[in-house]
Coordinates of C-alpha atoms and ligand atoms in Angstrom, one line a residue:
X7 CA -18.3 31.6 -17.4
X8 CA -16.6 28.5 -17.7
X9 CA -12.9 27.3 -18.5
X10 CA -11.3 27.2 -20.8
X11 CA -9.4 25.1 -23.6
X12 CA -6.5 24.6 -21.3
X13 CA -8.2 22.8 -18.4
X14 CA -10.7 20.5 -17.7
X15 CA -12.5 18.8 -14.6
X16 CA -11.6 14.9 -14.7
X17 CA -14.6 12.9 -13.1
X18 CA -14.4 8.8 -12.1
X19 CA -16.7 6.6 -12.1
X20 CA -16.4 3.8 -9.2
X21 CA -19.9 3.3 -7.9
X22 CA -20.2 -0.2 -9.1
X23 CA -20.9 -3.5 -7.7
X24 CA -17.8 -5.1 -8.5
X25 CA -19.0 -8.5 -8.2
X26 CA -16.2 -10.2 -10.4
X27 CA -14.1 -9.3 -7.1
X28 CA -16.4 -11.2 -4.4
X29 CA -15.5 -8.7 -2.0
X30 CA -16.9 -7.5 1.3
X31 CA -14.7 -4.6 0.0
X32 CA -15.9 -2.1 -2.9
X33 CA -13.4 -2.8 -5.6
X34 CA -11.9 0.4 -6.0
X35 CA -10.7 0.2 -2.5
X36 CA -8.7 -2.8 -3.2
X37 CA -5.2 -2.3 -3.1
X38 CA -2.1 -2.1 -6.1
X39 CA 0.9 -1.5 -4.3
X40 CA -0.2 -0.5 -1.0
X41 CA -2.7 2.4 -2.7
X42 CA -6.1 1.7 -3.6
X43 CA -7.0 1.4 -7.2
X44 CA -9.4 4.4 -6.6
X45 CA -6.0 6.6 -5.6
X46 CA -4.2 5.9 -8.4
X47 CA -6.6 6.9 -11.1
X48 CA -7.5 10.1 -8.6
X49 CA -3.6 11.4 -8.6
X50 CA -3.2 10.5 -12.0
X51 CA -6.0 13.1 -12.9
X52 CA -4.6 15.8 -10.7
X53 CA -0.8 15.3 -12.3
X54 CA -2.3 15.2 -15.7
X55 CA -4.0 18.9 -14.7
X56 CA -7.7 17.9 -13.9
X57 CA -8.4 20.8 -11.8
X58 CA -11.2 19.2 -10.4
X59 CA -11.5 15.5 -9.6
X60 CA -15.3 14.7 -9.0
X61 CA -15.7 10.8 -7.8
X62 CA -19.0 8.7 -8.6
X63 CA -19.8 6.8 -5.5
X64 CA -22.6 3.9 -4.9
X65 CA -21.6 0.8 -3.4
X66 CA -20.0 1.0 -0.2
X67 CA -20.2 4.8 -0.7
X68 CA -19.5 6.1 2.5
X69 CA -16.3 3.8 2.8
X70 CA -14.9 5.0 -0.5
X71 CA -15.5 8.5 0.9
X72 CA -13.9 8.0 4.4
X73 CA -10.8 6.4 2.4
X74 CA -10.4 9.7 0.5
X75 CA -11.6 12.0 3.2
X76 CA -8.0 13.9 3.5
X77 CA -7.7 14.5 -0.1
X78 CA -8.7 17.2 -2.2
X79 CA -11.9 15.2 -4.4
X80 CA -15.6 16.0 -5.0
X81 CA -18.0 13.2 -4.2
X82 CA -21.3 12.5 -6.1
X83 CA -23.7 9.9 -5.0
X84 CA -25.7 7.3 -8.2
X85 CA -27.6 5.6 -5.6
X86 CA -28.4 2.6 -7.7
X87 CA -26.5 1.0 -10.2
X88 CA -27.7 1.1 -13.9
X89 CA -24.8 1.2 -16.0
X90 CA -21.7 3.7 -16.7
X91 CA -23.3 6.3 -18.0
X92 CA -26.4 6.8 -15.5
X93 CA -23.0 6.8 -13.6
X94 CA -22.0 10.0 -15.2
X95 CA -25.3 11.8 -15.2
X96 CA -25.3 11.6 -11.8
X97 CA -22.1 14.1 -11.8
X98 CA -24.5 16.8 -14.4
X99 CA -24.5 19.3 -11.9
X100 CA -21.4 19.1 -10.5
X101 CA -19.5 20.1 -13.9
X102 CA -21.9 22.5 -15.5
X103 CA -19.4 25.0 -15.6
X104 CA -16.9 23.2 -17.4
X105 CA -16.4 23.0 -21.1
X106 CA -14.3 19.9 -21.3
X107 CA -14.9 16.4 -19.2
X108 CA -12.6 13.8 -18.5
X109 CA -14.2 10.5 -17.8
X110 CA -12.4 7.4 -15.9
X111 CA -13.8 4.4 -14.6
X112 CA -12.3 4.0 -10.8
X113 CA -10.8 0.0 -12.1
X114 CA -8.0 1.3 -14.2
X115 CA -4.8 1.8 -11.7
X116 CA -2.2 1.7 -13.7
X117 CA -3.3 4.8 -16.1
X118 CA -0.2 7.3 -16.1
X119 CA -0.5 11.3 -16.1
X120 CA 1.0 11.5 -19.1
X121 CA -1.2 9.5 -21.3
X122 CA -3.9 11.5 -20.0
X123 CA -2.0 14.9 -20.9
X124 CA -1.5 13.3 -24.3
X125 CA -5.6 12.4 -24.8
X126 CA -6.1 15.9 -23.4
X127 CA -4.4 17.4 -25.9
X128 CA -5.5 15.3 -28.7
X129 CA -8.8 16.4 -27.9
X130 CA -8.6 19.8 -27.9
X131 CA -6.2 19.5 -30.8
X132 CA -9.1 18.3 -32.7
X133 CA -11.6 19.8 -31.3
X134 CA -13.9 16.3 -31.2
X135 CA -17.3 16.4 -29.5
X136 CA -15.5 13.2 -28.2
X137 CA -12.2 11.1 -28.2
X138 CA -12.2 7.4 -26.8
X139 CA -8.6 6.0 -25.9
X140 CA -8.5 2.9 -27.2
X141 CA -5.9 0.2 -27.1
X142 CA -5.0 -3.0 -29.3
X143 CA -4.7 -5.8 -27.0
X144 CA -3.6 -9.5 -27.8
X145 CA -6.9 -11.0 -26.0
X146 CA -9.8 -8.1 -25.6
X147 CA -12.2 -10.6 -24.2
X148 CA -14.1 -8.6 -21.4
X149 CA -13.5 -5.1 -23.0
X150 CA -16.0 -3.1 -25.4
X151 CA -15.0 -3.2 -29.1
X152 CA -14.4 0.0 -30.8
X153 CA -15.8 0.3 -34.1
X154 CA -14.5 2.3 -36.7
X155 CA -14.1 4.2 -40.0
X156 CA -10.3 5.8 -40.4
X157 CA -9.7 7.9 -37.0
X158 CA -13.8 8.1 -36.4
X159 CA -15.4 6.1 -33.5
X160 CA -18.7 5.2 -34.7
X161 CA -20.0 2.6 -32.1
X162 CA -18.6 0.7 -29.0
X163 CA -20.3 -2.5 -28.8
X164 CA -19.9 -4.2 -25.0
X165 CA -18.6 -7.8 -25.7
X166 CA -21.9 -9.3 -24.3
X167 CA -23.8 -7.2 -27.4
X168 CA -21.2 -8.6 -29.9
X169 CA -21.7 -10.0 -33.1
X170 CA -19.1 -12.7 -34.0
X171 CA -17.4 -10.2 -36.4
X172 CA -17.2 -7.5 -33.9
X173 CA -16.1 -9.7 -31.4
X174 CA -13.2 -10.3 -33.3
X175 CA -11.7 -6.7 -33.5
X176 CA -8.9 -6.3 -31.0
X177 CA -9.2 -2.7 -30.4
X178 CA -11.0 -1.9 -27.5
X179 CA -12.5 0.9 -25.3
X180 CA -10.6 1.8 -22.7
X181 CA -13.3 3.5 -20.7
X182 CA -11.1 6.6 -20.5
X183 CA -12.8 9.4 -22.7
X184 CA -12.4 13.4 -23.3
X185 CA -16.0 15.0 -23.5
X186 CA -17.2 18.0 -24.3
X187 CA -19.5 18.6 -21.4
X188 CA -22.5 19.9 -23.1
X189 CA -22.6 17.5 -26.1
X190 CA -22.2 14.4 -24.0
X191 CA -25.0 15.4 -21.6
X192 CA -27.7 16.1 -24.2
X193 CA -26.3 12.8 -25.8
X194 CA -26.5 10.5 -22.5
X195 CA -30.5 11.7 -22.2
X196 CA -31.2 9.3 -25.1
X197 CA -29.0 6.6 -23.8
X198 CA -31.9 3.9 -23.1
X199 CA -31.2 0.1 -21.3
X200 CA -32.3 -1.9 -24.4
X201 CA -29.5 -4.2 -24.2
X202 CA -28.2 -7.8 -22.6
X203 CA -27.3 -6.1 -19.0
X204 CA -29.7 -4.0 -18.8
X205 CA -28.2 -1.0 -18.2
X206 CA -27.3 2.5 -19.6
X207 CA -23.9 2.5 -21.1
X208 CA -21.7 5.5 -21.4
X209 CA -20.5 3.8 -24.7
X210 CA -23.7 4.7 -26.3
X211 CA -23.2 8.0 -25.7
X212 CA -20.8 7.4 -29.3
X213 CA -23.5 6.3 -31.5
X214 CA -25.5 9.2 -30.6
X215 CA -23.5 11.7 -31.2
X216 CA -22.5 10.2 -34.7
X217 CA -26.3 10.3 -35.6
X218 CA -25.9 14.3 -34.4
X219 CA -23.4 14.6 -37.0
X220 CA -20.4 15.1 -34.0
X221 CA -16.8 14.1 -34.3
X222 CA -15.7 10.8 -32.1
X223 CA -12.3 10.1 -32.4
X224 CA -10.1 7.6 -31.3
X225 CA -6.6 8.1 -29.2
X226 CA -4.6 4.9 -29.1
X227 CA -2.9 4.4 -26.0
X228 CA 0.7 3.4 -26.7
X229 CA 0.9 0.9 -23.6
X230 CA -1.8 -1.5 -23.5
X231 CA -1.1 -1.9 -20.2
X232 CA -1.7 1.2 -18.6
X233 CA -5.7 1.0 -19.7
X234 CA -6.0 -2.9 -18.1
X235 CA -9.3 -2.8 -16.3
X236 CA -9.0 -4.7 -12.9
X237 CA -12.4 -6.7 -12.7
X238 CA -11.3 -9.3 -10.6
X239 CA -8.8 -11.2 -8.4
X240 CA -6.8 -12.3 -11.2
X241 CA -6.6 -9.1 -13.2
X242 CA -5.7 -7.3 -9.8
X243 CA -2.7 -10.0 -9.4
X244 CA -2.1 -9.0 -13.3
X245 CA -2.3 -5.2 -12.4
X246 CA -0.1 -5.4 -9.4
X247 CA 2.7 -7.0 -11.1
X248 CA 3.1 -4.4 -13.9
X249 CA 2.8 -1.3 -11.1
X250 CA 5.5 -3.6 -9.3
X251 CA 7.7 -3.3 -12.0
X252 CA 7.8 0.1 -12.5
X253 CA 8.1 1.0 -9.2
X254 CA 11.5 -1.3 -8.6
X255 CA 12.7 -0.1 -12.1
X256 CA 12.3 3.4 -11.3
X257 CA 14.1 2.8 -7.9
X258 CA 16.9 0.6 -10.1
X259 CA 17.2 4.1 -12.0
X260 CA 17.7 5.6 -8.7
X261 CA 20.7 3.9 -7.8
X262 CA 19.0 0.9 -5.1
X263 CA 20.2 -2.6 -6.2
X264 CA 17.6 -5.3 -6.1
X265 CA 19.4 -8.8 -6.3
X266 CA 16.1 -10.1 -7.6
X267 CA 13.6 -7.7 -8.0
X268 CA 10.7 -10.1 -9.0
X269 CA 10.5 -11.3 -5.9
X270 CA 10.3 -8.0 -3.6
X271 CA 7.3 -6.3 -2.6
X272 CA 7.7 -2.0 -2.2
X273 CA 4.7 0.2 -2.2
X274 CA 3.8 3.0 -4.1
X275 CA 5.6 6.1 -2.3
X276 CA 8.5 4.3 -0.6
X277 CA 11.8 5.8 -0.6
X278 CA 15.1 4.2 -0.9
X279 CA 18.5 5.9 -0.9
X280 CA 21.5 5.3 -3.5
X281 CA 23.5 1.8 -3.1
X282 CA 21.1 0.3 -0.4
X283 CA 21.1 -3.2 -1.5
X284 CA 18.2 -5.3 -1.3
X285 CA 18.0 -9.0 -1.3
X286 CA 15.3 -11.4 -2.2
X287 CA 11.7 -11.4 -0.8
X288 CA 12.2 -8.0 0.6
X289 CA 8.6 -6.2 1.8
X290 CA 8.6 -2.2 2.2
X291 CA 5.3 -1.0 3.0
X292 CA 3.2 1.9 3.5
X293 CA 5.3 5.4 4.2
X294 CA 8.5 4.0 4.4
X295 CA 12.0 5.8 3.9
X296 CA 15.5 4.3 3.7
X297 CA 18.8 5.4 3.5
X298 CA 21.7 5.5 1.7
X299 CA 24.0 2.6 1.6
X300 CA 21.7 0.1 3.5
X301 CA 21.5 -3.7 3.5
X302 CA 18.6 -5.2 3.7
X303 CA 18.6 -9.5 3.7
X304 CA 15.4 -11.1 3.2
X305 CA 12.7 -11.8 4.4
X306 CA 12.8 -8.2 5.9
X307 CA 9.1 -6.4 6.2
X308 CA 8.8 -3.1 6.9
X309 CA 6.1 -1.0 7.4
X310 CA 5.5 2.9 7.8
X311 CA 9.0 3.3 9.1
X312 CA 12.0 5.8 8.9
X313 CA 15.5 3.8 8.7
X314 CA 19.0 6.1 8.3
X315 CA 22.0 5.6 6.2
X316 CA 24.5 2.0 6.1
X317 CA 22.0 0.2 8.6
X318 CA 22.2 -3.5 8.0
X319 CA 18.9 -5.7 8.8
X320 CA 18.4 -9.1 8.4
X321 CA 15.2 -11.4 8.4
X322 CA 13.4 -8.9 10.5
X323 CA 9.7 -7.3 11.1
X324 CA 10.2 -3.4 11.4
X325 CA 6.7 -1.2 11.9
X326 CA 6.3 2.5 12.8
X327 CA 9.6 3.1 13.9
X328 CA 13.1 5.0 13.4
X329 CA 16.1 3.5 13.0
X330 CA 18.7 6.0 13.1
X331 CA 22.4 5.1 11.0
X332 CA 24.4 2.8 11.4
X333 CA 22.5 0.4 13.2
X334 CA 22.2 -3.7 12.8
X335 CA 19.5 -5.5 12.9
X336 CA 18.6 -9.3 13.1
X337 CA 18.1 -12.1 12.2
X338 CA 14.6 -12.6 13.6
X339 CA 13.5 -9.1 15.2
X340 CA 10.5 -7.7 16.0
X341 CA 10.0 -3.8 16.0
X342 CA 7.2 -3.1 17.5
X343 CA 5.3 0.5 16.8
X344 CA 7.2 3.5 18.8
X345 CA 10.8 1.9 18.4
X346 CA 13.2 4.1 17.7
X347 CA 16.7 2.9 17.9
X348 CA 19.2 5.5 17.7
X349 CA 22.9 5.5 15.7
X350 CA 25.0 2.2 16.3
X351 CA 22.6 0.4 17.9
X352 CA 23.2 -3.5 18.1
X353 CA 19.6 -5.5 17.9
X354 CA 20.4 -9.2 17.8
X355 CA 18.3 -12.7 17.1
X356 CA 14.7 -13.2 18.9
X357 CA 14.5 -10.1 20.4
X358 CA 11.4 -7.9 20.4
X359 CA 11.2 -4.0 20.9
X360 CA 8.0 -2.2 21.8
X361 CA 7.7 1.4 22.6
X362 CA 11.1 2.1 23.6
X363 CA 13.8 4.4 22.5
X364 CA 17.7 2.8 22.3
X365 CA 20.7 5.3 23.1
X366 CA 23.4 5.4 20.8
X367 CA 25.8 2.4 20.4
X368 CA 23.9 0.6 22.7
X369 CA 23.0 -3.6 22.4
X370 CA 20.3 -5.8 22.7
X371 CA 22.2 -9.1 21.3
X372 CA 19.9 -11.9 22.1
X373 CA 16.8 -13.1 23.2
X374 CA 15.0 -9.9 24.6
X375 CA 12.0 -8.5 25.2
X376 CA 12.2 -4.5 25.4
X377 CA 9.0 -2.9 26.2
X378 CA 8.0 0.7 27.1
X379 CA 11.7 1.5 27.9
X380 CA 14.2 4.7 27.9
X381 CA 17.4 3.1 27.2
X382 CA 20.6 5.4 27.3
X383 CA 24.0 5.0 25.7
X384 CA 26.4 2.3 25.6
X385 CA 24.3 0.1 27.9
X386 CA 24.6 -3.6 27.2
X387 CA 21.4 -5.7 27.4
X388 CA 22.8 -9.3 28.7
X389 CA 20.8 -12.3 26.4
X390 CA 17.4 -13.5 28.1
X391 CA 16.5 -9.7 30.0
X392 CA 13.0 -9.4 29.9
X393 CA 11.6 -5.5 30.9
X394 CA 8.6 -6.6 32.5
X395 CA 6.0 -3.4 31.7
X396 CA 2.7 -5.0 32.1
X397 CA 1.2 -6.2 35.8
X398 CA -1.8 -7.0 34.5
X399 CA -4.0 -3.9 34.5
X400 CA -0.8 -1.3 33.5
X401 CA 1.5 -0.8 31.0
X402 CA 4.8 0.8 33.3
X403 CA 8.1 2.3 31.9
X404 CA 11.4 1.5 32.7
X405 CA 14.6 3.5 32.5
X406 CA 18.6 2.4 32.1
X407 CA 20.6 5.0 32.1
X408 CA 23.6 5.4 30.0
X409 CA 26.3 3.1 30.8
X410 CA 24.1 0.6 32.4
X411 CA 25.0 -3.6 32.1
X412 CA 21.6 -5.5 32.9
X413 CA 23.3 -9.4 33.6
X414 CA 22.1 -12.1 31.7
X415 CA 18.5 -14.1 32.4
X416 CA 17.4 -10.7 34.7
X417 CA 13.5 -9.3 34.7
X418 CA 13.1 -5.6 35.4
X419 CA 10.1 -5.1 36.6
X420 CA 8.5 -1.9 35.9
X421 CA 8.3 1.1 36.9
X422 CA 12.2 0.9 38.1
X423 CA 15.3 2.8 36.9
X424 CA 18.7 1.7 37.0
X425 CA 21.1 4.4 37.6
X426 CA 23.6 5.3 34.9
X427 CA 26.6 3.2 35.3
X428 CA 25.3 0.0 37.4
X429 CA 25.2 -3.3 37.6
X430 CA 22.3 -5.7 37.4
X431 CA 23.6 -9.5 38.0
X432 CA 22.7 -12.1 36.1
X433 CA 19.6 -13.8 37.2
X434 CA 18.2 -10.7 38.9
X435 CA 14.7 -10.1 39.1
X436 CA 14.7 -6.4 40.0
X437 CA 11.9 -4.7 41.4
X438 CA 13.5 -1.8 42.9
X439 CA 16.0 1.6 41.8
X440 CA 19.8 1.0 41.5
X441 CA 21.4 4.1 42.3
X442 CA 24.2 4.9 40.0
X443 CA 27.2 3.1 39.8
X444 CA 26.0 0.2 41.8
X445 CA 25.5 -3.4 41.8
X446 CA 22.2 -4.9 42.1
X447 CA 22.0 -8.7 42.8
X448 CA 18.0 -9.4 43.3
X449 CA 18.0 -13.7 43.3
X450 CA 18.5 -15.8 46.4
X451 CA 21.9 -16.8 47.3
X452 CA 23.6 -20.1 45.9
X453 CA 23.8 -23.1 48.3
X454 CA 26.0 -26.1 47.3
X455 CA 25.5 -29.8 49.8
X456 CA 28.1 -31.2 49.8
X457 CA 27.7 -35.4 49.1
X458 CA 24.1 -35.1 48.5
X459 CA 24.2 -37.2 45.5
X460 CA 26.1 -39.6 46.9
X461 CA 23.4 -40.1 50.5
X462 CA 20.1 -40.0 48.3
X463 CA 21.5 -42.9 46.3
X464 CA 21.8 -45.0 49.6
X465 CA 18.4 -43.5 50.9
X466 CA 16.8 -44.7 47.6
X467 CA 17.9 -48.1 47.4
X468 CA 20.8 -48.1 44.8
X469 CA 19.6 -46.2 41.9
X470 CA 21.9 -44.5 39.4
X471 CA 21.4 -41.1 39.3
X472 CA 22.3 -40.9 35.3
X473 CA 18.8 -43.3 35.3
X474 CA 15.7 -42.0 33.5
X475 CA 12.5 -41.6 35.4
Ligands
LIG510 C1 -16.5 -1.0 -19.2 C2 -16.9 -0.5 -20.5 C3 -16.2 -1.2 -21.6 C4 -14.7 -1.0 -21.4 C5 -14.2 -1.4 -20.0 C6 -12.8 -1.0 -19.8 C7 -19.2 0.3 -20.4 C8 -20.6 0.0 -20.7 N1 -18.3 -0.6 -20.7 O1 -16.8 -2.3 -19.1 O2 -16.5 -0.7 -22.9 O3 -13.9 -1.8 -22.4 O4 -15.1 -0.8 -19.0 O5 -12.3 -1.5 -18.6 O6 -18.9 1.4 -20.0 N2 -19.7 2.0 -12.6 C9 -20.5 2.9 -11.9 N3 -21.9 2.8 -11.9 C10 -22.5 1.8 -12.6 C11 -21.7 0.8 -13.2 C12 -20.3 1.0 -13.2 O7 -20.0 3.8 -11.3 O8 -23.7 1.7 -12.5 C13 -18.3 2.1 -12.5 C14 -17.6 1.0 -11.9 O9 -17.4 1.2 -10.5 C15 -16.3 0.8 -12.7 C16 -16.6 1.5 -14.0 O10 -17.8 2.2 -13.9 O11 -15.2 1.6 -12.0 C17 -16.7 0.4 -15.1 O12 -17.7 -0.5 -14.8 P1 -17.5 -2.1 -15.1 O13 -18.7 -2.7 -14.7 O14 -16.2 -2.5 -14.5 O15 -17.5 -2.0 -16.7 P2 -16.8 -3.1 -17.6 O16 -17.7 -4.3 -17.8 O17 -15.4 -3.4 -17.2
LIG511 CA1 -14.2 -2.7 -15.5

């Protein structure tokens, strides 16, 4: 037998063309907030209690499906693309053996689990053969008008079908519904293309089921913004900015300062501990977590990385790494993936990390390069050292052990370790191990002539040596 009452399987429509979006991409993979739309509506569903989430899939199908692959959703195939409810009759089979049917269309990110709880209930409340959310909206140009008598939904009319008059209501369809499963099928068999887009409209399903004598209610969503449709580039701008919002005001409530929110960017999902303080034009992407207590100056990006407690970075470009507490940063880094710098570590200006772990309290003040390298403790990293890891076929790896002071200027060409304690000298191009507690001076000696300015000028004829060429 089927479910009950209390539940319900949710089911999304995204197999559209989305041309408003001219996109190589199908739209609902287009990103709010570093998810795509498609994943917001889908964990909406599940938080509002959809225990089912069954996804209508057409264009660009089998990328929408690799997108989701790792989450727990349904897929159902409408090959071609005749209009929203064709859409859902594709998904027939897939729900027969539910009672009640949540329907969302795959372009509406910024829907929240609760509204959907509240249209849930509503519904079943009522016990309506169908309930429409609907929304007032200052300018409902684009949307489907909902036409009414008291509470009852008789007809949605798509703006392109409009009559002046209806064209002028300002409630519209939110193309979020509550079905009863068996009532809307029957209905959406006599749902025909006879209008200006020649296609079959879910919204005529409402007409239908008025002529049966069925109840169609409305549910008005308190937030017109949570039922914006994204159609193209300018409502996705539009969309992102409200999802922005919340997300920095729910991170405000939190306890993270932003000097000026409006002009940060932080993904859906990233974490950020009490009193980190972020400035202007800040970007936290992806899976990111930071600490407690952290500063974090602009024009700082980070992306998919871990960084501890009281760290301080500046004008810097973090991406799959760890940065452990304490630890200063910038300005002008580069963290390349597989960096992980460990507590009290000193990175400085122009200097770029790939693949390599730092040791506690060590420093990298200026003008490195730091690839594929096991750095230990308390080494210091003299300005200008360049790990040379590549020779042109291989990537090598080069160890310091704790202790280590690598002179200014020097190249340490991997594979080579320098022994825990030692000295490299400044200038040194070292291709070979320094044992521990040694000095290693790899450049050719200094040799100073004596008076040679002084002969060249009588060789030459008299020129001044301070002359340009
Ligand atoms: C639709 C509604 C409109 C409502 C608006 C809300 C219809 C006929 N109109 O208009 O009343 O105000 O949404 O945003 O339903 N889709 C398919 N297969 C198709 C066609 C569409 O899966 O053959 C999917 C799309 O991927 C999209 C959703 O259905 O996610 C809505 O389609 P769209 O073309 O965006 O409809 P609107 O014109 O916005
Ligand atoms: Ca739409």
């Amino acid at each position: 037998m089927g479910g009950n009452v209390v539940d319900f399987a949710a089911v999304v429509l995204a197999a559209g063309e989305g041309t408003r979006m001219k996109s190589e991409v199908p739209k609902v993979l287009h990103k709010i907030c570093g998810v795509p739309m498609l994943g917001h509506v889908i964990s909406q569903a599940k938080k509002a209690g959809a225990k089912r989430v069954i996804v209508v899939v057409g264009r660009g199908a089998e990328e929408v499906k690799r997108a989701f692959a790792e989450q727990e959703v349904e897929f159902v195939l409408q090959a071609e693309q005749k209009g929203t409810g064709h859409a859902l009759m594709q998904a027939e089979d897939a729900v027969k053996s539910e009672d009640t049917v949540l329907v969302l269309y795959g372009d509406m990110p910024l829907i929240t689990a609760e509204t959907l709880k509240s249209l849930f209930e509503f519904h079943a409340r009522n016990q309506a053969a169908a309930t429409v959310m609907t929304a007032r909206v200052k300018d409902p140009s684009g949307y489907g008008r909902v036409i009414k008598e008291g509470n009852r939904v008789l007809a949605i009319r798509e703006e392109k079908d409009a009559s002046p008059e209806e064209r002028a209501i300002d409630e519209i369809n939110s193309g979020i519904y509550c079905f009863n499963r068996e009532k809307v099928f029957n209905a959406l068999e006599q749902v025909n293309n006879d209008n200006v887009q020649g296609e079959y409209y879910l919204t005529d399903v409402v007409e239908i089921l008025n002529r049966q004598g069925e109840k169609v209610l409305a549910f008005e969503a308190q937030d017109p913004d949570e039922v914006q449709g994204v159609n193209d580039r300018n409502q996705l701008a539009q969309a992102q900015a409200i999802m922005q919002k919340r997300i920095i005001r729910s991170l405000m409530a939190r306890g993270v300062t932003f000097l000026n929110p409006d002009t940060c960017v932080v993904d859906e999902g990233v974490e950020i501990g009490r009193d980190t303080v972020i400035y202007p034009g800040v970007i936290l992407e992806g899976k990111t977590r930071i600490g407690e207590g952290c500063t974090i100056v602009g024009y700082t990006r980070i992306i998919d990385s871990v960084v501890g407690n009281r760290v301080e970075i500046t004008m810097s470009h973090i991406r799959e790494s760890v940065v452990e507490d304490g630890v200063k940063i910038g300005p002008f880094v580069n963290l390349r993936p597989g960096t992980h710098l460990m507590a009290g570590v000193k990175v400085g200006d122009f200097v770029e990390i790939k693949n390599s772990k730092v040791g506690e309290n060590s420093k990298v003040p200026h003008l490195s390069y730091v690839g594929d390298a096991d750095i230990g403790r308390n080494v210091n990293i003299g300005a200008g050292v360049i790990f040379v890891n590549y020779d042109g076929f291989k990537k090598h790896r080069t160890v310091v052990e704790d202790g280590a002071f690598i002179g200014c200027n020097s190249n340490l060409v991997a594979p080579v370790r320098i022994g825990q304690g030692s000295y490299v000298a400044a200038g040194s191009t070292v291709t070979k191990d320094v044992e521990e507690g040694a000095l290693a001076i790899a450049r050719s000696r200094q040799e100073n002539k004596p008076g040679w300015v002084k002969k060249r000028k009588e060789r030459e004829g008299g020129g001044s040596s301070g002359k340009q060429a």
